[in-house]
């Protein structure tokens, strides 16, 4: 075993490795937004997953749908990291960069490691494109790329040659460039083209000439690698299978698992799922995924705006369905008043926030973690809601089920935080065994005897769910303050304080049912704990495991429950000398923990619309561990 | 147990135990009474009847009903009601809103609930003023209205609720007034019977901030001269002596008021056709002093409502789903490319 390999926290988990190109390799495809880069990346990821690698991906595309060709801001990129060891991030630096035009080269070269393989489409390096990308001279012709192994190929011409027989017009034929490139990269990683070919068959079965052209380009790219007399330094990458747990796998993104988790939660609760939403990046795919589940009885409602979306979900919950709504930061801001209504009327509701760069419209297609304050504090009045954050694509499934459980058990809106990175990045997911999720059937109140709309379950402090249509339970609810028990409108000062405290206590009481917080990796005490939430999970875990392999006393603590916090969190954090909180914001969790637990954490903040690199967290760990 | 035949409910059976707290003399009382009478008349079941309101004086109404009720947030009642009706189409949903609630903050939702055509009754209590926030101009206030927020007179052009509703695609549009009990209650029953979004504008007197704006329409002395009550298939006659009528302008586009006699007979008058959208649009716009305010059902065409279409689509798409939730979730997770690692 490699000496750099850290001891895995559990026997069945993959090792973390420090030996790139032997254990894992990072590839980045970059090109114009019209080049089909996202598709190339996704298909390569799917092939790697099928082959049995662990993998992590990072789609990084511009906000413009069709940015002008060749521009720097029109560059679309897709990174992925495939390994025989655990790879939880797309990788700090690329081993291979495929740049289909000068703009793609310019914007992505900085992340290619020295000695890395650079494949470029030579034919795109013409004066016009070079000028657009701001190159004064053709980088392929001076020695500015001397640090890399450069492989210039006339991909466009080779693609056109390959598909000539299919009779496709030049424009359509050129679009097969991405398949030619994918074919070559598959060859480079010793993979065959079968999985991609299967997928093409399914995708283009209605348009035989497009299918034929794509297949021809894919095969030609692969064959070119096989037959071209490549210089000796162009060695292939040999990344063996990972020792993944046996079982069934599926490549999933966070938005998909979220959709399935919400549905699973509704089924476990015995409820119909109603999803009210309004399109917004990066939450829209959730609406799309749930809209495809009509065959399972899921009602999706594309509302006129976010306010109507959340309101429709509240209306559905009022009528006895599970109301769910989703948006990104700006849309959640609009939903705020209605969430307050659901808090006041104590109706179940799941609110998903797929965070993106802010404030305001901010960076729609980039990731950030800056809605934590909005989720925890962002409402008028004393208006607490439970807040849960998913750490990665597969975790969205469990988090969604948990959100449904809390919403229905405590009769409350629940905020579920995801982000642009989790939403779009893909990972292989060992399918869970559904039977490990215990059903939590909801029982509506039907007994009219002694019914009081705001009487509470002594344990959970939840009121009963009494839905219209039930004889004898006719009652009125609303946003005005309610008298305890009866629910009648009340302006009584003591009652308001009492009700406010009840609502606060109800949400705080959820902590009683939460599992104790434990470190993900490392010991429950020691020199340094890296405390995180959300999508920093992967980079932190890799950084911590690598630091442990270097002998540093460090642990990773990752919070799923942001509000209320796990009850033992204060004690747990107190058992470390130092706390480091990396966040993709200016320090929101750090502020919350300072206020709630009185700790004084070190912070590591990044607000660039990009996920953390392992090296960034690693450097902070080493620095804190050293002094 | 012996089956006991249910005794028909009376209007007072639809009143909750809560004390009604509108200003004495407010038009809302009369509307509340008309609603309670309507529910009794149509034999409504309290458990299946839901009142959903926004915010404003009018929106307090659900508290006074012995049915299900949801007093929500400003302007959003149509959106909440849409979710409720989609989740349970069996419920009879009534939306209670004001002119400010429904056409200022809630204008967008009003537009969409009408164009979607969700089956519910939307009752707009139009007092041409903001009552609850103490008398500011509302989107239906007339130009020149003086209020705390418009001390020199309102400059905004007003919304005509019925015209708005017709433009939004509503298939049932009607108008009445708070004190016209004889007309209002049957109108509400017709709105309730209509499948789809039924829009009813109810002119309502705010005795505190806009007293008497609709006097011409509601005062017994002036009403005959200033109102025209529509009846499908009947000629458009009005006036204290039923001596006036509306007819198509000769050689023109539009209508004019004519006096019967002098060679003008009832047969020359316009006959109301509820299914004529152009006519409805025209009638909805008529105002004094030159024209009577038109009351009754302006427009009604039968059709299928939104939630019915939604559920038809769901039923058509529905495939066999495992009854056991675990098996079903498992099937969902396997619905796509899955592979094994051994
Ligand atoms: C978000 C929000 N903005 C403003 C208000 C204040 N507000 C309450 S009622 C109202 C106007 C109501 O006018 P209208 O709908 O005409 O009802 P009326 O009181 O006249 O029946 C306003 C502005 C509020 N409750 N919520
Ligand atoms: S302010 Fe006007 S609308 Fe409100 S209750 Fe008083 S009279 Fe009625």
PDB file of N, CA and C in Angstrom, chain A residues 49-50 246-251 263 267 294-299 301-302 304-305 307-308 311-312 315-316 318 321 337-338 434 437 467-471 473-479 488-489, chain B residues 18 47-48 62-63 65 67-71 73 76 79-80 83-84 87 108-109 112 116 306 313-314 317-319 321-323 326 328 330 332-342:
ATOM      1  N   UNK A  49     -17.723   5.995 -14.400  1.00  0.00           N
ATOM      2  CA  UNK A  49     -18.506   5.398 -13.316  1.00  0.00           C
ATOM      3  C   UNK A  49     -18.810   3.949 -13.626  1.00  0.00           C
ATOM      4  N   UNK A  50     -19.223   3.703 -14.864  1.00  0.00           N
ATOM      5  CA  UNK A  50     -19.514   2.331 -15.290  1.00  0.00           C
ATOM      6  C   UNK A  50     -18.295   1.429 -15.158  1.00  0.00           C
ATOM      7  N   UNK A 246     -19.681  -3.421  -3.060  1.00  0.00           N
ATOM      8  CA  UNK A 246     -20.521  -4.097  -4.034  1.00  0.00           C
ATOM      9  C   UNK A 246     -21.932  -3.534  -3.931  1.00  0.00           C
ATOM     10  N   UNK A 247     -22.597  -3.608  -5.047  1.00  0.00           N
ATOM     11  CA  UNK A 247     -23.970  -3.123  -5.044  1.00  0.00           C
ATOM     12  C   UNK A 247     -24.314  -2.485  -6.364  1.00  0.00           C
ATOM     13  N   UNK A 248     -25.502  -1.912  -6.378  1.00  0.00           N
ATOM     14  CA  UNK A 248     -25.961  -1.251  -7.592  1.00  0.00           C
ATOM     15  C   UNK A 248     -25.640   0.229  -7.512  1.00  0.00           C
ATOM     16  N   UNK A 249     -25.226   0.760  -8.623  1.00  0.00           N
ATOM     17  CA  UNK A 249     -24.795   2.166  -8.665  1.00  0.00           C
ATOM     18  C   UNK A 249     -25.556   2.935  -9.730  1.00  0.00           C
ATOM     19  N   UNK A 250     -25.601   4.226  -9.502  1.00  0.00           N
ATOM     20  CA  UNK A 250     -26.186   5.122 -10.492  1.00  0.00           C
ATOM     21  C   UNK A 250     -25.430   6.439 -10.394  1.00  0.00           C
ATOM     22  N   UNK A 251     -25.128   7.066 -11.539  1.00  0.00           N
ATOM     23  CA  UNK A 251     -24.485   8.386 -11.499  1.00  0.00           C
ATOM     24  C   UNK A 251     -25.571   9.424 -11.272  1.00  0.00           C
ATOM     25  N   UNK A 263     -39.724  12.827  -3.100  1.00  0.00           N
ATOM     26  CA  UNK A 263     -40.776  11.855  -3.391  1.00  0.00           C
ATOM     27  C   UNK A 263     -40.755  10.726  -2.351  1.00  0.00           C
ATOM     28  N   UNK A 267     -43.702   9.556   0.219  1.00  0.00           N
ATOM     29  CA  UNK A 267     -44.232   8.183   0.293  1.00  0.00           C
ATOM     30  C   UNK A 267     -44.109   7.638   1.705  1.00  0.00           C
ATOM     31  N   UNK A 294     -44.986  12.660 -12.960  1.00  0.00           N
ATOM     32  CA  UNK A 294     -46.450  12.697 -12.920  1.00  0.00           C
ATOM     33  C   UNK A 294     -47.024  11.285 -12.898  1.00  0.00           C
ATOM     34  N   UNK A 295     -46.289  10.366 -13.516  1.00  0.00           N
ATOM     35  CA  UNK A 295     -46.786   8.984 -13.517  1.00  0.00           C
ATOM     36  C   UNK A 295     -46.884   8.426 -12.110  1.00  0.00           C
ATOM     37  N   UNK A 296     -46.176   9.049 -11.169  1.00  0.00           N
ATOM     38  CA  UNK A 296     -46.257   8.618  -9.777  1.00  0.00           C
ATOM     39  C   UNK A 296     -47.203   9.518  -8.984  1.00  0.00           C
ATOM     40  N   UNK A 297     -47.929  10.372  -9.677  1.00  0.00           N
ATOM     41  CA  UNK A 297     -48.923  11.190  -8.988  1.00  0.00           C
ATOM     42  C   UNK A 297     -48.379  12.487  -8.411  1.00  0.00           C
ATOM     43  N   UNK A 298     -47.139  12.840  -8.772  1.00  0.00           N
ATOM     44  CA  UNK A 298     -46.578  14.088  -8.250  1.00  0.00           C
ATOM     45  C   UNK A 298     -47.230  15.270  -8.978  1.00  0.00           C
ATOM     46  N   UNK A 299     -47.757  16.222  -8.225  1.00  0.00           N
ATOM     47  CA  UNK A 299     -48.298  17.428  -8.853  1.00  0.00           C
ATOM     48  C   UNK A 299     -47.202  18.478  -8.855  1.00  0.00           C
ATOM     49  N   UNK A 301     -46.398  22.428 -10.100  1.00  0.00           N
ATOM     50  CA  UNK A 301     -47.118  23.640 -10.481  1.00  0.00           C
ATOM     51  C   UNK A 301     -46.090  24.717 -10.766  1.00  0.00           C
ATOM     52  N   UNK A 302     -45.969  25.099 -12.028  1.00  0.00           N
ATOM     53  CA  UNK A 302     -45.077  26.214 -12.365  1.00  0.00           C
ATOM     54  C   UNK A 302     -45.857  27.501 -12.153  1.00  0.00           C
ATOM     55  N   UNK A 304     -46.590  31.677 -11.178  1.00  0.00           N
ATOM     56  CA  UNK A 304     -46.267  32.927 -11.877  1.00  0.00           C
ATOM     57  C   UNK A 304     -45.060  33.618 -11.262  1.00  0.00           C
ATOM     58  N   UNK A 305     -44.709  33.285 -10.055  1.00  0.00           N
ATOM     59  CA  UNK A 305     -43.504  33.827  -9.420  1.00  0.00           C
ATOM     60  C   UNK A 305     -43.228  33.003  -8.162  1.00  0.00           C
ATOM     61  N   UNK A 307     -43.408  33.840  -5.121  1.00  0.00           N
ATOM     62  CA  UNK A 307     -44.380  34.024  -4.040  1.00  0.00           C
ATOM     63  C   UNK A 307     -45.565  33.095  -4.252  1.00  0.00           C
ATOM     64  N   UNK A 308     -46.050  33.056  -5.486  1.00  0.00           N
ATOM     65  CA  UNK A 308     -47.161  32.151  -5.782  1.00  0.00           C
ATOM     66  C   UNK A 308     -46.721  30.700  -5.613  1.00  0.00           C
ATOM     67  N   UNK A 311     -46.732  29.952  -1.966  1.00  0.00           N
ATOM     68  CA  UNK A 311     -48.113  30.025  -1.487  1.00  0.00           C
ATOM     69  C   UNK A 311     -48.917  28.810  -1.937  1.00  0.00           C
ATOM     70  N   UNK A 312     -48.712  28.399  -3.182  1.00  0.00           N
ATOM     71  CA  UNK A 312     -49.451  27.222  -3.650  1.00  0.00           C
ATOM     72  C   UNK A 312     -49.067  26.003  -2.826  1.00  0.00           C
ATOM     73  N   UNK A 315     -50.818  26.241   0.396  1.00  0.00           N
ATOM     74  CA  UNK A 315     -52.227  25.887   0.179  1.00  0.00           C
ATOM     75  C   UNK A 315     -52.406  24.379   0.080  1.00  0.00           C
ATOM     76  N   UNK A 316     -51.453  23.719  -0.578  1.00  0.00           N
ATOM     77  CA  UNK A 316     -51.530  22.265  -0.730  1.00  0.00           C
ATOM     78  C   UNK A 316     -51.321  21.573   0.612  1.00  0.00           C
ATOM     79  N   UNK A 318     -52.001  22.848   3.473  1.00  0.00           N
ATOM     80  CA  UNK A 318     -53.229  23.127   4.224  1.00  0.00           C
ATOM     81  C   UNK A 318     -54.293  22.091   3.889  1.00  0.00           C
ATOM     82  N   UNK A 321     -51.710  17.775   1.532  1.00  0.00           N
ATOM     83  CA  UNK A 321     -50.602  17.212   0.761  1.00  0.00           C
ATOM     84  C   UNK A 321     -49.294  17.656   1.404  1.00  0.00           C
ATOM     85  N   UNK A 337     -42.002  36.086   3.220  1.00  0.00           N
ATOM     86  CA  UNK A 337     -43.215  36.440   3.960  1.00  0.00           C
ATOM     87  C   UNK A 337     -44.136  35.231   4.110  1.00  0.00           C
ATOM     88  N   UNK A 338     -44.221  34.449   3.022  1.00  0.00           N
ATOM     89  CA  UNK A 338     -45.099  33.280   3.062  1.00  0.00           C
ATOM     90  C   UNK A 338     -44.559  32.205   4.002  1.00  0.00           C
ATOM     91  N   UNK A 434     -33.993   0.967   0.240  1.00  0.00           N
ATOM     92  CA  UNK A 434     -35.081   1.790   0.763  1.00  0.00           C
ATOM     93  C   UNK A 434     -35.641   1.276   2.091  1.00  0.00           C
ATOM     94  N   UNK A 437     -35.098   3.049   5.358  1.00  0.00           N
ATOM     95  CA  UNK A 437     -35.818   4.269   5.728  1.00  0.00           C
ATOM     96  C   UNK A 437     -37.157   3.880   6.343  1.00  0.00           C
ATOM     97  N   UNK A 467     -57.366  18.819   8.309  1.00  0.00           N
ATOM     98  CA  UNK A 467     -57.484  19.349   6.957  1.00  0.00           C
ATOM     99  C   UNK A 467     -58.936  19.581   6.553  1.00  0.00           C
ATOM    100  N   UNK A 468     -59.169  20.603   5.728  1.00  0.00           N
ATOM    101  CA  UNK A 468     -60.515  20.866   5.218  1.00  0.00           C
ATOM    102  C   UNK A 468     -61.071  19.596   4.592  1.00  0.00           C
ATOM    103  N   UNK A 469     -62.349  19.420   4.752  1.00  0.00           N
ATOM    104  CA  UNK A 469     -62.974  18.191   4.270  1.00  0.00           C
ATOM    105  C   UNK A 469     -63.301  17.266   5.433  1.00  0.00           C
ATOM    106  N   UNK A 470     -62.744  17.553   6.621  1.00  0.00           N
ATOM    107  CA  UNK A 470     -62.996  16.708   7.785  1.00  0.00           C
ATOM    108  C   UNK A 470     -64.187  17.269   8.567  1.00  0.00           C
ATOM    109  N   UNK A 471     -65.265  16.491   8.681  1.00  0.00           N
ATOM    110  CA  UNK A 471     -66.449  17.014   9.379  1.00  0.00           C
ATOM    111  C   UNK A 471     -66.151  17.261  10.851  1.00  0.00           C
ATOM    112  N   UNK A 473     -64.348  19.509  12.280  1.00  0.00           N
ATOM    113  CA  UNK A 473     -63.108  20.194  12.667  1.00  0.00           C
ATOM    114  C   UNK A 473     -63.001  21.589  12.055  1.00  0.00           C
ATOM    115  N   UNK A 474     -64.106  22.100  11.540  1.00  0.00           N
ATOM    116  CA  UNK A 474     -64.056  23.414  10.897  1.00  0.00           C
ATOM    117  C   UNK A 474     -63.396  24.414  11.841  1.00  0.00           C
ATOM    118  N   UNK A 475     -62.391  25.098  11.331  1.00  0.00           N
ATOM    119  CA  UNK A 475     -61.694  26.083  12.153  1.00  0.00           C
ATOM    120  C   UNK A 475     -61.013  27.076  11.229  1.00  0.00           C
ATOM    121  N   UNK A 476     -60.521  28.146  11.795  1.00  0.00           N
ATOM    122  CA  UNK A 476     -59.902  29.213  11.011  1.00  0.00           C
ATOM    123  C   UNK A 476     -58.462  29.391  11.461  1.00  0.00           C
ATOM    124  N   UNK A 477     -57.560  29.515  10.485  1.00  0.00           N
ATOM    125  CA  UNK A 477     -56.174  29.831  10.821  1.00  0.00           C
ATOM    126  C   UNK A 477     -55.749  31.056  10.021  1.00  0.00           C
ATOM    127  N   UNK A 478     -54.641  31.634  10.398  1.00  0.00           N
ATOM    128  CA  UNK A 478     -54.161  32.807   9.668  1.00  0.00           C
ATOM    129  C   UNK A 478     -52.871  33.322  10.272  1.00  0.00           C
ATOM    130  N   UNK A 479     -52.375  34.369   9.674  1.00  0.00           N
ATOM    131  CA  UNK A 479     -51.093  34.915  10.112  1.00  0.00           C
ATOM    132  C   UNK A 479     -51.180  35.790  11.348  1.00  0.00           C
ATOM    133  N   UNK A 488     -57.910  31.254  18.226  1.00  0.00           N
ATOM    134  CA  UNK A 488     -58.633  32.482  17.883  1.00  0.00           C
ATOM    135  C   UNK A 488     -57.664  33.658  17.865  1.00  0.00           C
ATOM    136  N   UNK A 489     -57.990  34.660  17.038  1.00  0.00           N
ATOM    137  CA  UNK A 489     -57.119  35.833  16.944  1.00  0.00           C
ATOM    138  C   UNK A 489     -56.967  36.462  18.326  1.00  0.00           C
TER     139      UNK A 489
ATOM    140  N   UNK B  18     -67.088  33.789  16.513  1.00  0.00           N
ATOM    141  CA  UNK B  18     -66.267  34.980  16.693  1.00  0.00           C
ATOM    142  C   UNK B  18     -67.081  36.252  16.466  1.00  0.00           C
ATOM    143  N   UNK B  47     -67.956  21.398   6.161  1.00  0.00           N
ATOM    144  CA  UNK B  47     -66.636  20.747   6.202  1.00  0.00           C
ATOM    145  C   UNK B  47     -65.929  20.781   4.855  1.00  0.00           C
ATOM    146  N   UNK B  48     -66.702  20.951   3.789  1.00  0.00           N
ATOM    147  CA  UNK B  48     -66.077  20.982   2.466  1.00  0.00           C
ATOM    148  C   UNK B  48     -65.941  22.385   1.905  1.00  0.00           C
ATOM    149  N   UNK B  62     -63.156  35.261   6.676  1.00  0.00           N
ATOM    150  CA  UNK B  62     -63.138  33.838   7.032  1.00  0.00           C
ATOM    151  C   UNK B  62     -63.299  33.566   8.524  1.00  0.00           C
ATOM    152  N   UNK B  63     -62.797  34.479   9.365  1.00  0.00           N
ATOM    153  CA  UNK B  63     -62.928  34.255  10.815  1.00  0.00           C
ATOM    154  C   UNK B  63     -64.397  34.174  11.249  1.00  0.00           C
ATOM    155  N   UNK B  65     -66.862  32.825   9.577  1.00  0.00           N
ATOM    156  CA  UNK B  65     -67.590  31.721   8.949  1.00  0.00           C
ATOM    157  C   UNK B  65     -67.341  30.421   9.721  1.00  0.00           C
ATOM    158  N   UNK B  67     -66.960  27.596   8.709  1.00  0.00           N
ATOM    159  CA  UNK B  67     -66.451  26.633   7.729  1.00  0.00           C
ATOM    160  C   UNK B  67     -64.947  26.563   7.967  1.00  0.00           C
ATOM    161  N   UNK B  68     -64.207  25.937   7.061  1.00  0.00           N
ATOM    162  CA  UNK B  68     -62.753  26.062   7.119  1.00  0.00           C
ATOM    163  C   UNK B  68     -62.367  27.440   6.606  1.00  0.00           C
ATOM    164  N   UNK B  69     -61.327  28.011   7.181  1.00  0.00           N
ATOM    165  CA  UNK B  69     -60.936  29.350   6.759  1.00  0.00           C
ATOM    166  C   UNK B  69     -59.442  29.574   6.919  1.00  0.00           C
ATOM    167  N   UNK B  70     -58.888  30.357   6.005  1.00  0.00           N
ATOM    168  CA  UNK B  70     -57.449  30.627   6.029  1.00  0.00           C
ATOM    169  C   UNK B  70     -57.249  32.101   5.670  1.00  0.00           C
ATOM    170  N   UNK B  71     -56.865  32.871   6.674  1.00  0.00           N
ATOM    171  CA  UNK B  71     -56.561  34.287   6.494  1.00  0.00           C
ATOM    172  C   UNK B  71     -55.072  34.341   6.213  1.00  0.00           C
ATOM    173  N   UNK B  73     -51.796  36.050   3.551  1.00  0.00           N
ATOM    174  CA  UNK B  73     -50.971  37.264   3.497  1.00  0.00           C
ATOM    175  C   UNK B  73     -51.435  38.140   2.337  1.00  0.00           C
ATOM    176  N   UNK B  76     -52.047  37.329  -1.695  1.00  0.00           N
ATOM    177  CA  UNK B  76     -51.646  36.001  -2.164  1.00  0.00           C
ATOM    178  C   UNK B  76     -52.738  34.940  -2.081  1.00  0.00           C
ATOM    179  N   UNK B  79     -53.157  32.455  -4.928  1.00  0.00           N
ATOM    180  CA  UNK B  79     -52.098  31.451  -5.080  1.00  0.00           C
ATOM    181  C   UNK B  79     -52.264  30.338  -4.052  1.00  0.00           C
ATOM    182  N   UNK B  80     -52.600  30.711  -2.840  1.00  0.00           N
ATOM    183  CA  UNK B  80     -52.803  29.695  -1.807  1.00  0.00           C
ATOM    184  C   UNK B  80     -54.027  28.845  -2.142  1.00  0.00           C
ATOM    185  N   UNK B  83     -53.248  26.187  -4.712  1.00  0.00           N
ATOM    186  CA  UNK B  83     -52.620  24.989  -4.151  1.00  0.00           C
ATOM    187  C   UNK B  83     -53.636  24.113  -3.428  1.00  0.00           C
ATOM    188  N   UNK B  84     -54.524  24.751  -2.694  1.00  0.00           N
ATOM    189  CA  UNK B  84     -55.537  23.998  -1.944  1.00  0.00           C
ATOM    190  C   UNK B  84     -56.455  23.234  -2.898  1.00  0.00           C
ATOM    191  N   UNK B  87     -54.663  20.385  -4.649  1.00  0.00           N
ATOM    192  CA  UNK B  87     -54.413  19.249  -3.752  1.00  0.00           C
ATOM    193  C   UNK B  87     -55.708  18.506  -3.443  1.00  0.00           C
ATOM    194  N   UNK B 108     -50.838  40.340  -9.839  1.00  0.00           N
ATOM    195  CA  UNK B 108     -50.234  39.271 -10.635  1.00  0.00           C
ATOM    196  C   UNK B 108     -50.931  37.933 -10.396  1.00  0.00           C
ATOM    197  N   UNK B 109     -51.191  37.625  -9.140  1.00  0.00           N
ATOM    198  CA  UNK B 109     -51.838  36.340  -8.839  1.00  0.00           C
ATOM    199  C   UNK B 109     -53.272  36.325  -9.359  1.00  0.00           C
ATOM    200  N   UNK B 112     -53.255  35.455 -12.942  1.00  0.00           N
ATOM    201  CA  UNK B 112     -52.936  34.064 -13.269  1.00  0.00           C
ATOM    202  C   UNK B 112     -53.989  33.067 -12.800  1.00  0.00           C
ATOM    203  N   UNK B 116     -55.647  30.795 -15.635  1.00  0.00           N
ATOM    204  CA  UNK B 116     -55.578  29.335 -15.474  1.00  0.00           C
ATOM    205  C   UNK B 116     -56.970  28.759 -15.351  1.00  0.00           C
ATOM    206  N   UNK B 306     -59.253  24.321 -14.450  1.00  0.00           N
ATOM    207  CA  UNK B 306     -57.828  23.980 -14.447  1.00  0.00           C
ATOM    208  C   UNK B 306     -57.520  22.715 -13.663  1.00  0.00           C
ATOM    209  N   UNK B 313     -54.609  15.037 -16.599  1.00  0.00           N
ATOM    210  CA  UNK B 313     -53.256  14.783 -17.105  1.00  0.00           C
ATOM    211  C   UNK B 313     -52.520  13.802 -16.192  1.00  0.00           C
ATOM    212  N   UNK B 314     -52.689  14.011 -14.888  1.00  0.00           N
ATOM    213  CA  UNK B 314     -52.048  13.096 -13.933  1.00  0.00           C
ATOM    214  C   UNK B 314     -52.570  11.679 -14.112  1.00  0.00           C
ATOM    215  N   UNK B 317     -51.202  10.083 -17.150  1.00  0.00           N
ATOM    216  CA  UNK B 317     -49.775   9.761 -17.076  1.00  0.00           C
ATOM    217  C   UNK B 317     -49.507   8.631 -16.103  1.00  0.00           C
ATOM    218  N   UNK B 318     -50.435   8.405 -15.190  1.00  0.00           N
ATOM    219  CA  UNK B 318     -50.203   7.490 -14.086  1.00  0.00           C
ATOM    220  C   UNK B 318     -49.901   6.074 -14.565  1.00  0.00           C
ATOM    221  N   UNK B 319     -48.845   5.526 -14.032  1.00  0.00           N
ATOM    222  CA  UNK B 319     -48.550   4.129 -14.321  1.00  0.00           C
ATOM    223  C   UNK B 319     -48.693   3.361 -13.015  1.00  0.00           C
ATOM    224  N   UNK B 321     -47.929   1.971  -9.801  1.00  0.00           N
ATOM    225  CA  UNK B 321     -46.907   2.288  -8.808  1.00  0.00           C
ATOM    226  C   UNK B 321     -47.047   1.287  -7.665  1.00  0.00           C
ATOM    227  N   UNK B 322     -45.905   0.792  -7.206  1.00  0.00           N
ATOM    228  CA  UNK B 322     -45.921  -0.192  -6.116  1.00  0.00           C
ATOM    229  C   UNK B 322     -46.670   0.371  -4.912  1.00  0.00           C
ATOM    230  N   UNK B 323     -47.541  -0.423  -4.356  1.00  0.00           N
ATOM    231  CA  UNK B 323     -48.320   0.048  -3.203  1.00  0.00           C
ATOM    232  C   UNK B 323     -47.413   0.222  -1.992  1.00  0.00           C
ATOM    233  N   UNK B 326     -41.600   1.247   0.131  1.00  0.00           N
ATOM    234  CA  UNK B 326     -40.201   0.845  -0.064  1.00  0.00           C
ATOM    235  C   UNK B 326     -39.977   0.293  -1.467  1.00  0.00           C
ATOM    236  N   UNK B 328     -41.755   0.933  -4.015  1.00  0.00           N
ATOM    237  CA  UNK B 328     -41.949   2.028  -4.976  1.00  0.00           C
ATOM    238  C   UNK B 328     -40.697   2.898  -5.070  1.00  0.00           C
ATOM    239  N   UNK B 330     -37.720   1.999  -4.386  1.00  0.00           N
ATOM    240  CA  UNK B 330     -36.719   1.175  -5.041  1.00  0.00           C
ATOM    241  C   UNK B 330     -36.910   1.209  -6.559  1.00  0.00           C
ATOM    242  N   UNK B 332     -38.310   3.557  -8.279  1.00  0.00           N
ATOM    243  CA  UNK B 332     -37.943   4.895  -8.761  1.00  0.00           C
ATOM    244  C   UNK B 332     -36.427   5.003  -8.956  1.00  0.00           C
ATOM    245  N   UNK B 333     -35.679   4.505  -7.968  1.00  0.00           N
ATOM    246  CA  UNK B 333     -34.224   4.612  -8.050  1.00  0.00           C
ATOM    247  C   UNK B 333     -33.662   3.754  -9.185  1.00  0.00           C
ATOM    248  N   UNK B 334     -34.414   2.724  -9.559  1.00  0.00           N
ATOM    249  CA  UNK B 334     -33.948   1.853 -10.647  1.00  0.00           C
ATOM    250  C   UNK B 334     -34.456   2.302 -12.007  1.00  0.00           C
ATOM    251  N   UNK B 335     -35.206   3.373 -12.032  1.00  0.00           N
ATOM    252  CA  UNK B 335     -35.767   3.860 -13.288  1.00  0.00           C
ATOM    253  C   UNK B 335     -34.725   4.739 -13.998  1.00  0.00           C
ATOM    254  N   UNK B 336     -33.735   4.093 -14.579  1.00  0.00           N
ATOM    255  CA  UNK B 336     -32.648   4.829 -15.232  1.00  0.00           C
ATOM    256  C   UNK B 336     -31.434   3.924 -15.307  1.00  0.00           C
ATOM    257  N   UNK B 337     -30.315   4.440 -15.817  1.00  0.00           N
ATOM    258  CA  UNK B 337     -29.138   3.583 -15.972  1.00  0.00           C
ATOM    259  C   UNK B 337     -28.502   3.225 -14.621  1.00  0.00           C
ATOM    260  N   UNK B 338     -28.591   1.967 -14.297  1.00  0.00           N
ATOM    261  CA  UNK B 338     -28.053   1.449 -13.033  1.00  0.00           C
ATOM    262  C   UNK B 338     -27.104   0.321 -13.380  1.00  0.00           C
ATOM    263  N   UNK B 339     -25.996   0.177 -12.672  1.00  0.00           N
ATOM    264  CA  UNK B 339     -25.101  -0.951 -12.930  1.00  0.00           C
ATOM    265  C   UNK B 339     -24.599  -1.526 -11.619  1.00  0.00           C
ATOM    266  N   UNK B 340     -24.027  -2.689 -11.728  1.00  0.00           N
ATOM    267  CA  UNK B 340     -23.586  -3.394 -10.515  1.00  0.00           C
ATOM    268  C   UNK B 340     -22.075  -3.380 -10.380  1.00  0.00           C
ATOM    269  N   UNK B 341     -21.616  -3.310  -9.166  1.00  0.00           N
ATOM    270  CA  UNK B 341     -20.202  -3.553  -8.875  1.00  0.00           C
ATOM    271  C   UNK B 341     -20.175  -4.783  -7.977  1.00  0.00           C
ATOM    272  N   UNK B 342     -19.408  -5.805  -8.414  1.00  0.00           N
ATOM    273  CA  UNK B 342     -19.362  -7.030  -7.591  1.00  0.00           C
ATOM    274  C   UNK B 342     -18.011  -7.208  -6.924  1.00  0.00           C
TER     275      UNK B 342
END
